[in-house]
């Protein structure tokens, strides 16, 4: 079996090490996890309002061209009445992705990759995730104003 003898040339070993370090640094930039912070007091933030309200937010520096997002949503059921809703993701105050929460008491998953190219020159960019109730119970429920829509981010990654 052939064996490989490591190079004894110091300069070539340093060059190889620099290449490995550069590859590691690039890899970190390609897939950075971003933190989001809840604006409510629970881990799975709920909202029973009929107008959009921010449940999760964070500030980031757009260093890459794409942002990968995964969300978890769930409707509510109050006294046998199912509640549905809508959600939206905002970058810098503009809606860039939106969807609906089915009027069932079922967990749903959504994911996408957003283009950050228009925001690359900014030093900070506000990311907001909002939700609202669009149908269902209007009294009772978690906060007293009807069924609640639950939403939580599964991941936010710079790609």
XYZ file of C-alpha atoms in Angstrom:
159
model
C 0.000 0.000 0.000
C 1.379 3.410 -0.972
C 2.113 5.838 1.798
C 2.169 9.588 1.516
C 5.073 11.451 3.015
C 4.079 14.908 4.323
C 5.914 17.852 2.860
C 8.751 19.199 4.943
C 8.774 22.550 3.121
C 7.571 25.120 5.669
C 6.288 27.618 3.086
C 4.144 25.048 1.267
C 2.726 23.808 4.585
C 1.838 27.388 5.595
C 0.195 27.984 2.194
C -1.896 24.820 2.583
C -2.905 25.873 6.098
C -3.925 29.338 4.872
C -6.096 27.753 2.187
C -7.823 25.556 4.757
C -8.449 28.548 7.049
C -9.863 30.612 4.175
C -12.222 27.759 3.264
C -13.426 27.550 6.882
C -14.076 31.297 7.022
C -16.045 31.211 3.763
C -18.074 28.261 5.012
C -19.083 30.203 8.132
C -20.242 33.139 6.038
C -22.307 30.929 3.784
C -24.493 29.533 6.564
C -24.747 31.865 9.547
C -27.689 31.318 11.899
C -29.547 34.498 12.789
C -31.285 35.036 16.108
C -34.849 36.333 16.307
C -36.404 37.534 19.521
C -40.051 37.117 20.527
C -42.073 40.213 21.278
C -44.375 38.129 23.506
C -43.660 36.262 26.727
C -44.037 32.731 25.352
C -41.722 30.532 23.267
C -44.392 29.983 20.610
C -45.706 33.515 20.276
C -49.484 33.807 19.911
C -51.601 36.706 18.699
C -55.381 37.116 18.715
C -55.466 40.543 17.031
C -57.222 41.115 13.707
C -54.521 43.471 12.439
C -50.932 42.417 11.821
C -48.734 42.494 14.907
C -45.043 41.634 15.176
C -44.358 38.389 17.061
C -40.653 37.948 16.222
C -37.980 40.418 15.214
C -34.232 40.816 14.873
C -31.633 43.068 13.292
C -29.045 41.677 10.904
C -26.291 42.815 8.566
C -26.973 41.374 5.093
C -23.540 39.903 4.284
C -24.727 37.299 1.782
C -27.125 37.163 -1.158
C -29.841 34.960 0.381
C -31.760 34.404 3.600
C -33.322 30.988 4.201
C -36.365 31.033 6.512
C -38.462 28.253 8.024
C -41.656 28.931 10.016
C -44.061 26.892 12.129
C -47.682 28.057 12.431
C -50.782 26.741 14.149
C -54.399 27.880 14.271
C -56.616 27.680 17.337
C -59.885 26.176 18.451
C -62.159 27.892 20.957
C -65.342 26.095 22.049
C -65.386 24.042 18.853
C -64.800 27.047 16.575
C -61.630 26.843 14.480
C -59.545 29.977 13.970
C -57.395 30.797 10.949
C -55.119 33.663 10.097
C -52.334 35.119 8.017
C -48.642 35.811 8.492
C -46.039 37.926 6.755
C -42.272 38.472 6.814
C -40.930 42.008 6.489
C -37.417 43.147 5.605
C -36.800 46.801 6.387
C -40.553 47.423 6.727
C -41.501 45.917 3.338
C -43.473 42.660 3.046
C -41.324 40.110 1.183
C -43.140 36.834 1.964
C -46.604 35.990 3.267
C -48.989 33.105 3.765
C -52.075 31.846 5.531
C -52.776 29.772 8.619
C -55.511 27.239 7.943
C -58.546 27.415 10.269
C -57.679 24.098 11.874
C -55.833 23.139 14.997
C -52.978 21.699 12.895
C -49.294 22.589 12.837
C -48.080 23.811 9.441
C -44.554 24.404 8.133
C -43.433 26.964 5.569
C -39.971 27.656 4.168
C -38.381 29.809 1.479
C -35.178 31.540 0.431
C -35.349 35.345 0.189
C -33.131 37.486 -2.036
C -31.023 39.936 0.004
C -29.364 41.607 -2.982
C -31.336 44.892 -2.642
C -30.256 45.170 1.018
C -26.531 44.311 0.699
C -25.387 47.926 1.173
C -27.152 48.345 4.531
C -25.286 48.028 7.815
C -28.452 46.870 9.606
C -31.738 45.403 8.404
C -34.802 44.804 10.580
C -36.435 41.392 10.081
C -40.016 41.127 11.380
C -42.483 38.239 11.397
C -46.110 39.241 11.884
C -49.415 37.436 12.177
C -53.131 38.186 12.514
C -56.410 36.360 13.027
C -58.709 36.398 9.987
C -61.468 33.961 10.946
C -62.910 32.020 13.839
C -63.851 32.762 17.427
C -64.005 36.419 18.471
C -64.320 35.904 22.232
C -62.663 33.631 24.760
C -59.435 31.909 23.854
C -55.887 32.467 25.086
C -55.976 36.278 25.348
C -59.743 36.711 25.671
C -60.229 38.313 22.240
C -60.865 35.058 20.359
C -58.775 32.323 18.818
C -55.022 32.872 18.666
C -52.590 32.256 15.821
C -49.312 30.672 16.943
C -46.116 31.282 15.007
C -42.481 30.403 15.612
C -39.429 30.535 13.345
C -37.683 27.168 12.899
C -34.541 28.685 11.392
C -33.067 31.802 9.783
C -29.830 31.270 7.886
C -27.695 33.494 5.713
C -26.724 31.481 2.630
